[in-house]
CSV table of C-alpha atoms and ligand atoms in Angstrom, one decimal:
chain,number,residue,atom,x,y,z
A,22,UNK,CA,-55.1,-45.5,-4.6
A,23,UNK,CA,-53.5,-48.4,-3.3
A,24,UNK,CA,-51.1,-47.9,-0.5
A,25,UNK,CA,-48.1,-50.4,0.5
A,26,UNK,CA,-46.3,-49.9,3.5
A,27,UNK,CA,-43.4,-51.5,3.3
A,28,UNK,CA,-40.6,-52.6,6.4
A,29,UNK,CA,-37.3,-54.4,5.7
A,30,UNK,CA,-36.1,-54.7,9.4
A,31,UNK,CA,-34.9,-58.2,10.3
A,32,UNK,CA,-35.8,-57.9,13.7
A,33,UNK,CA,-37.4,-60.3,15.7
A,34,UNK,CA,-39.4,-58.5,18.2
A,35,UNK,CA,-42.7,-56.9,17.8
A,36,UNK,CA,-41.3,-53.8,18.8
A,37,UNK,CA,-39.7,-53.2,15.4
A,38,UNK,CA,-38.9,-49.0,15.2
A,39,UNK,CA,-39.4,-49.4,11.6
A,40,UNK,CA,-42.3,-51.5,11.1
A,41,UNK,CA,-44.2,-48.7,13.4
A,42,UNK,CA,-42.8,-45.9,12.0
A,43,UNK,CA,-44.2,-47.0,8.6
A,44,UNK,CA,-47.6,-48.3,10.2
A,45,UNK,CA,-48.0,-45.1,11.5
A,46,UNK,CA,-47.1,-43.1,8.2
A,47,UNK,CA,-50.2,-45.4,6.7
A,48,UNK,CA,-52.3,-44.7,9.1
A,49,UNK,CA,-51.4,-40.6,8.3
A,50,UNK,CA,-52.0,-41.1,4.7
A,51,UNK,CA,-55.6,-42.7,6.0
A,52,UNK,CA,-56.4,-39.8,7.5
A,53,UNK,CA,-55.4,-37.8,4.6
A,54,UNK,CA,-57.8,-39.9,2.2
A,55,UNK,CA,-59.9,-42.1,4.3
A,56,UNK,CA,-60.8,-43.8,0.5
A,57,UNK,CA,-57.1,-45.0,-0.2
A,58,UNK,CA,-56.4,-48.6,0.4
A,59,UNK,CA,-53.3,-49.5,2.2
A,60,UNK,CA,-51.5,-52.7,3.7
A,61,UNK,CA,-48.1,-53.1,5.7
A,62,UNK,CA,-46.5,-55.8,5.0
A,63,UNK,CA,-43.2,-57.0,7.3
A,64,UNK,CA,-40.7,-58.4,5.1
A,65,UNK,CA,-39.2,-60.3,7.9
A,66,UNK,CA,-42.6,-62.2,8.5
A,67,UNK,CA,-42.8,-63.8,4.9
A,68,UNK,CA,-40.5,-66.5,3.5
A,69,UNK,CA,-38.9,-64.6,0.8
A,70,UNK,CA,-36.3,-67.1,-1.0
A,71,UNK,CA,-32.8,-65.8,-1.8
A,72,UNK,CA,-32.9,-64.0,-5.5
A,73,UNK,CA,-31.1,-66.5,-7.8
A,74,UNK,CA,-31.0,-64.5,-11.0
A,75,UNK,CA,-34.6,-66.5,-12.2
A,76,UNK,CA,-37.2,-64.6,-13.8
A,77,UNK,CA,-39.4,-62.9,-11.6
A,78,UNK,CA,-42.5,-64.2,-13.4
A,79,UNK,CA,-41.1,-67.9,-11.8
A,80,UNK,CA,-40.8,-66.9,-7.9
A,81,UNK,CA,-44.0,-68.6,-6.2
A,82,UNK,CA,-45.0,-68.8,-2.6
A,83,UNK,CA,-44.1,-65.6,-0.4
A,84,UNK,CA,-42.3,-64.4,-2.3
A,85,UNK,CA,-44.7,-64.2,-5.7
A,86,UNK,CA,-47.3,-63.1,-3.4
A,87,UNK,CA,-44.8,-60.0,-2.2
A,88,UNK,CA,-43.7,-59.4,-6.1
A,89,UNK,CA,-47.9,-59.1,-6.9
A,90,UNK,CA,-48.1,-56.6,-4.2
A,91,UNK,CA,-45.5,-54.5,-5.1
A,92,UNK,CA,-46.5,-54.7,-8.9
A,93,UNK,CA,-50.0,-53.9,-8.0
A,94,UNK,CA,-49.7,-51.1,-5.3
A,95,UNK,CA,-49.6,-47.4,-6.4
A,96,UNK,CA,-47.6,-45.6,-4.4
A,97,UNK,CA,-45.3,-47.3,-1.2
A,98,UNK,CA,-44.0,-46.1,2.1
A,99,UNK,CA,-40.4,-47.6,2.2
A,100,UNK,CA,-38.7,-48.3,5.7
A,101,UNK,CA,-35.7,-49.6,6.4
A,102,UNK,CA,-32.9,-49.6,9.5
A,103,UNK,CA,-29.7,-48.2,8.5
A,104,UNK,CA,-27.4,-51.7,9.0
A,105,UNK,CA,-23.7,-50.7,8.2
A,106,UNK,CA,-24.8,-47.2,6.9
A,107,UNK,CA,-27.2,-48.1,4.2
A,108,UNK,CA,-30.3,-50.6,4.1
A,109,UNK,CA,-30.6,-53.8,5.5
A,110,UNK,CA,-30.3,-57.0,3.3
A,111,UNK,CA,-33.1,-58.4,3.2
A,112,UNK,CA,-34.8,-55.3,1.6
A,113,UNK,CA,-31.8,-55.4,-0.6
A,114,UNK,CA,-33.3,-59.4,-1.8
A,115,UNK,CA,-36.5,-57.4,-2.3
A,116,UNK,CA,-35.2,-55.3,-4.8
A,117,UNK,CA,-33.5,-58.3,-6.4
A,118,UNK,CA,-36.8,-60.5,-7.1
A,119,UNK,CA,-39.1,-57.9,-7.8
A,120,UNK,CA,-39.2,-57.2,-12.1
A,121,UNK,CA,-37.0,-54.5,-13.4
A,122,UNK,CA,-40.3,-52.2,-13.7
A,123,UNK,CA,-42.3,-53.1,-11.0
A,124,UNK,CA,-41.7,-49.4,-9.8
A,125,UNK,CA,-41.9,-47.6,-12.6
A,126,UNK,CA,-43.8,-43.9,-11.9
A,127,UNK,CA,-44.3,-44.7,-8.6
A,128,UNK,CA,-43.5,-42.4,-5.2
A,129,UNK,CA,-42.1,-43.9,-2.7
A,130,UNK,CA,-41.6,-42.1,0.6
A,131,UNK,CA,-38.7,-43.1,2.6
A,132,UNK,CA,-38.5,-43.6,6.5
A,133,UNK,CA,-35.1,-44.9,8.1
A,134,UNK,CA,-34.5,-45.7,11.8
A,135,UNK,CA,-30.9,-45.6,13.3
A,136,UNK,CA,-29.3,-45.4,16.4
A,137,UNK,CA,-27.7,-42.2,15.7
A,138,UNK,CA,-27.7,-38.8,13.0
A,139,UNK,CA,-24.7,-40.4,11.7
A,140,UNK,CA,-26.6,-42.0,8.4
A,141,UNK,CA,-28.6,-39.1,7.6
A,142,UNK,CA,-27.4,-39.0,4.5
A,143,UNK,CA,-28.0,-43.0,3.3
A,144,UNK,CA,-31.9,-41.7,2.4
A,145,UNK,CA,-29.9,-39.9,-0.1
A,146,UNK,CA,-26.6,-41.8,-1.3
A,147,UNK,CA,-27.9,-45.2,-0.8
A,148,UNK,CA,-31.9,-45.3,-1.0
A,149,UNK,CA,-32.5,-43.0,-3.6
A,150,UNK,CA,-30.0,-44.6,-5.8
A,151,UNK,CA,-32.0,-48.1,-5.8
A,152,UNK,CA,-34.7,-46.4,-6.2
A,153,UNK,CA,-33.7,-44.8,-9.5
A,154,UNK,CA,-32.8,-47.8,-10.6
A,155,UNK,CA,-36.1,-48.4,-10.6
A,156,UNK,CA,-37.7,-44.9,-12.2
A,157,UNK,CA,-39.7,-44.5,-9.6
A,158,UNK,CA,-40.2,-41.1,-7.9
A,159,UNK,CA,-38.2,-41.2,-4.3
A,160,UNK,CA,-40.2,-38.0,-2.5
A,161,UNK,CA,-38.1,-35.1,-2.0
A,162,UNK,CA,-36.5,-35.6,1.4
A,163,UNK,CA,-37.6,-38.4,3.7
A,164,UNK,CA,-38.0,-38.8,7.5
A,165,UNK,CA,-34.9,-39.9,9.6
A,166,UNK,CA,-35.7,-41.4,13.3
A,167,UNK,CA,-33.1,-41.9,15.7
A,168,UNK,CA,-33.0,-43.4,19.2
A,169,UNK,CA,-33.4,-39.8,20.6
A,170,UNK,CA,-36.8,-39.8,19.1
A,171,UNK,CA,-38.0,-42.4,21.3
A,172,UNK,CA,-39.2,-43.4,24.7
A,173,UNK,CA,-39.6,-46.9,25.5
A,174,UNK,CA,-39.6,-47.6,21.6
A,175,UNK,CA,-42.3,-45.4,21.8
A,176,UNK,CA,-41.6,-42.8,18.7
A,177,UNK,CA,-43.0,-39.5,20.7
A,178,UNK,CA,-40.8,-36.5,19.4
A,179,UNK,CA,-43.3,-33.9,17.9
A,180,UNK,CA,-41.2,-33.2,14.9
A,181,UNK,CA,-40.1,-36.4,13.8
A,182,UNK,CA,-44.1,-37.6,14.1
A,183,UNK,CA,-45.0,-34.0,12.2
A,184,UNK,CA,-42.6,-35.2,9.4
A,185,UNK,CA,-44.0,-38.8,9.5
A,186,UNK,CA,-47.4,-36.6,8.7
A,187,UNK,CA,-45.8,-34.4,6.0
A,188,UNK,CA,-44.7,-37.3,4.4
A,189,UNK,CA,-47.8,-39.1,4.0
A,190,UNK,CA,-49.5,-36.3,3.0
A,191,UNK,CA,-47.1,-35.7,0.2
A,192,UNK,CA,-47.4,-39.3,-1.0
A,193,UNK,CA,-51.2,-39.1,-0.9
A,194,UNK,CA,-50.7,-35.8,-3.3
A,195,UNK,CA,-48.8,-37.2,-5.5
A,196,UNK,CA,-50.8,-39.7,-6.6
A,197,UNK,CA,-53.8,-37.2,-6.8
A,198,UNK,CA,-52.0,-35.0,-8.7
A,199,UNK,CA,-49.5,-36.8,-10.8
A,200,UNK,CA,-51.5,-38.9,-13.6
A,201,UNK,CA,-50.6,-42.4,-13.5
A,202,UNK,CA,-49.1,-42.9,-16.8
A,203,UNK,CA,-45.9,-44.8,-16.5
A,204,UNK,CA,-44.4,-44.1,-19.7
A,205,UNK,CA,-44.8,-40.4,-19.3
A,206,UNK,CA,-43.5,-40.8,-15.9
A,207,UNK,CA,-40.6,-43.4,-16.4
A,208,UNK,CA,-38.4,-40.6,-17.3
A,209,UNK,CA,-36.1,-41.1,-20.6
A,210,UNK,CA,-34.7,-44.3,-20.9
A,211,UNK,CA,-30.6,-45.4,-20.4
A,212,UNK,CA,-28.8,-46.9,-23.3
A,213,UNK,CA,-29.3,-50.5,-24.3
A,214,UNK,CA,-27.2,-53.0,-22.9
A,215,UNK,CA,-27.0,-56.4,-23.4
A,216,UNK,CA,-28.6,-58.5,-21.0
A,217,UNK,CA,-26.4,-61.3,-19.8
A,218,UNK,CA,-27.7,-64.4,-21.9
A,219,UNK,CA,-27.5,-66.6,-18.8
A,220,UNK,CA,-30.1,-65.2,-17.3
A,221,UNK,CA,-32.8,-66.0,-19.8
A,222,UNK,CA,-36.1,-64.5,-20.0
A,223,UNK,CA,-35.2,-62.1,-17.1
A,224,UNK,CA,-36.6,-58.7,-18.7
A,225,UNK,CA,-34.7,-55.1,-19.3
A,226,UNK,CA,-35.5,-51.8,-17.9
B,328,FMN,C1,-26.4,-55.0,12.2
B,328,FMN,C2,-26.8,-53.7,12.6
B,328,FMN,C3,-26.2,-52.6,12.0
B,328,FMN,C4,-26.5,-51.3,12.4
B,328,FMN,N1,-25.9,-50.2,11.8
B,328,FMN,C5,-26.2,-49.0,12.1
B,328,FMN,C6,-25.5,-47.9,11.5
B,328,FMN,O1,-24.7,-48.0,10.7
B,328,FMN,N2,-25.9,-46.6,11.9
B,328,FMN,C7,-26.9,-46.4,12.9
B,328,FMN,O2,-27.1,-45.2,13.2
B,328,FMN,N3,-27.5,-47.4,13.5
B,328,FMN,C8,-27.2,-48.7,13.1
B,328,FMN,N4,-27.9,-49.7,13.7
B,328,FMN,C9,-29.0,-49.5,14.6
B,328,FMN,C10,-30.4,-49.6,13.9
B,328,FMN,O3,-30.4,-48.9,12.7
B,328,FMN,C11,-31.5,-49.1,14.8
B,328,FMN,O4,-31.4,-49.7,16.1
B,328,FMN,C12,-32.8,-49.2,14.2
B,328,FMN,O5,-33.7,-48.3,14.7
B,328,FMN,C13,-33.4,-50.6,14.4
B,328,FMN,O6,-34.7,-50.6,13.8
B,328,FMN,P1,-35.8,-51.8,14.1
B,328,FMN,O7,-36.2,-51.6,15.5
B,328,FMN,O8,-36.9,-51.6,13.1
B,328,FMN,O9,-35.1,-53.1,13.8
B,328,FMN,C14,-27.5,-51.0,13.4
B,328,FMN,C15,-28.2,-52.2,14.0
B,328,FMN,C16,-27.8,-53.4,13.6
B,328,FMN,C17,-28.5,-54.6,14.3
């Protein structure tokens, strides 16, 4: 199993609420399957170019190298700050350069930092929906850490870490369990519609 931790915070320091939390929820799902292979990647610390409508196929540099990643990983641990009540844009541009089915039958577990309970409900009416976009599996739920959580940006409170847990745990079972057959698990298909002739050689879900 091949693991992707995955943090779209924009901020500059090191002490990134987001970036820990999913470090941490890799770690978890190492302990759960010491045999999985797993990477974080920051998306702040690459140089990820704006998406311009090309082909995916055509991105090179950072950015191709963060498409192969995504393509190749199994199953990925999604964080995010909430930003205006839903994710932040440059995990947005991620979701714009990455190929239509680069998700496709994958779970993702989602973690979101925020200052306050106020955005509880963006893992739900703003995450989820990308990610269905996608037809990948979102995990039931996801974990939800506000300031209160944390001393010194250190993330101590017992539940929020036991959900951290209970999320990488369920990641690490889904992949044992679920056979990883991505037409079976794509789900049934939308109508056709006509891709916008501009864009050539950009591909359909
Ligand atoms: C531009 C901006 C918008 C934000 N919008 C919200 C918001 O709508 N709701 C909220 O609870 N927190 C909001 N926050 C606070 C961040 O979500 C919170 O501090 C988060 O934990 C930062 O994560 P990081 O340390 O990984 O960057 C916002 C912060 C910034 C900088």
């Amino acid at each position: 199993m091949n693991l992707l931790g995955l943090s779209g915070s924009p901020a500059r320091n090191a002490a990134s609420r987001t970036l820990n939390a999913v470090k941490q929820a890799v770690e978890y799902a190492h302990q759960v399957d010491p045999n999985i292979s797993m990477e974080t990647i920051n998306v702040r610390d690459l140089d990820i170019v704006l998406c311009d409508g090309r082909d995916p196929a055509l991105y090179e540099g950072d950015t191709k190298t963060l498409i192969d990643k995504i393509v190749a990983a199994d199953a990925l641990i999604l964080g995010t700050p909430v930003y205006r009540g839903s994710y932040t844009g440059i995990l947005k541009n991620v979701f714009d350069v990455i190929p239509n089915d680069a998700l496709v039958g994958k779970p993702v577990g989602i973690i979101v930092t925020a200052s306050t309970q106020h955005h509880y409900l963006s893992i739900e009416h703003e995450i989820k929906p990308l990610l269905g976009f996608f037809h990948a599996h979102a995990l039931p739920g996801g974990v939800y850490l506000t300031s209160d959580y944390y001393l010194d940006d250190v993330l101590v409170d017992e539940g929020a870490l036991e959900r951290l847990q209970q999320l990488s745990t369920a990641i690490v079972q889904f992949v044992k369990h679920v056979p990883n057959d991505r037409e079976l698990l794509a789900g049934a298909s939308g109508p056709e519609i006509p891709w916008d002739s501009r864009l050539k050689g950009a591909n359909k879900l």
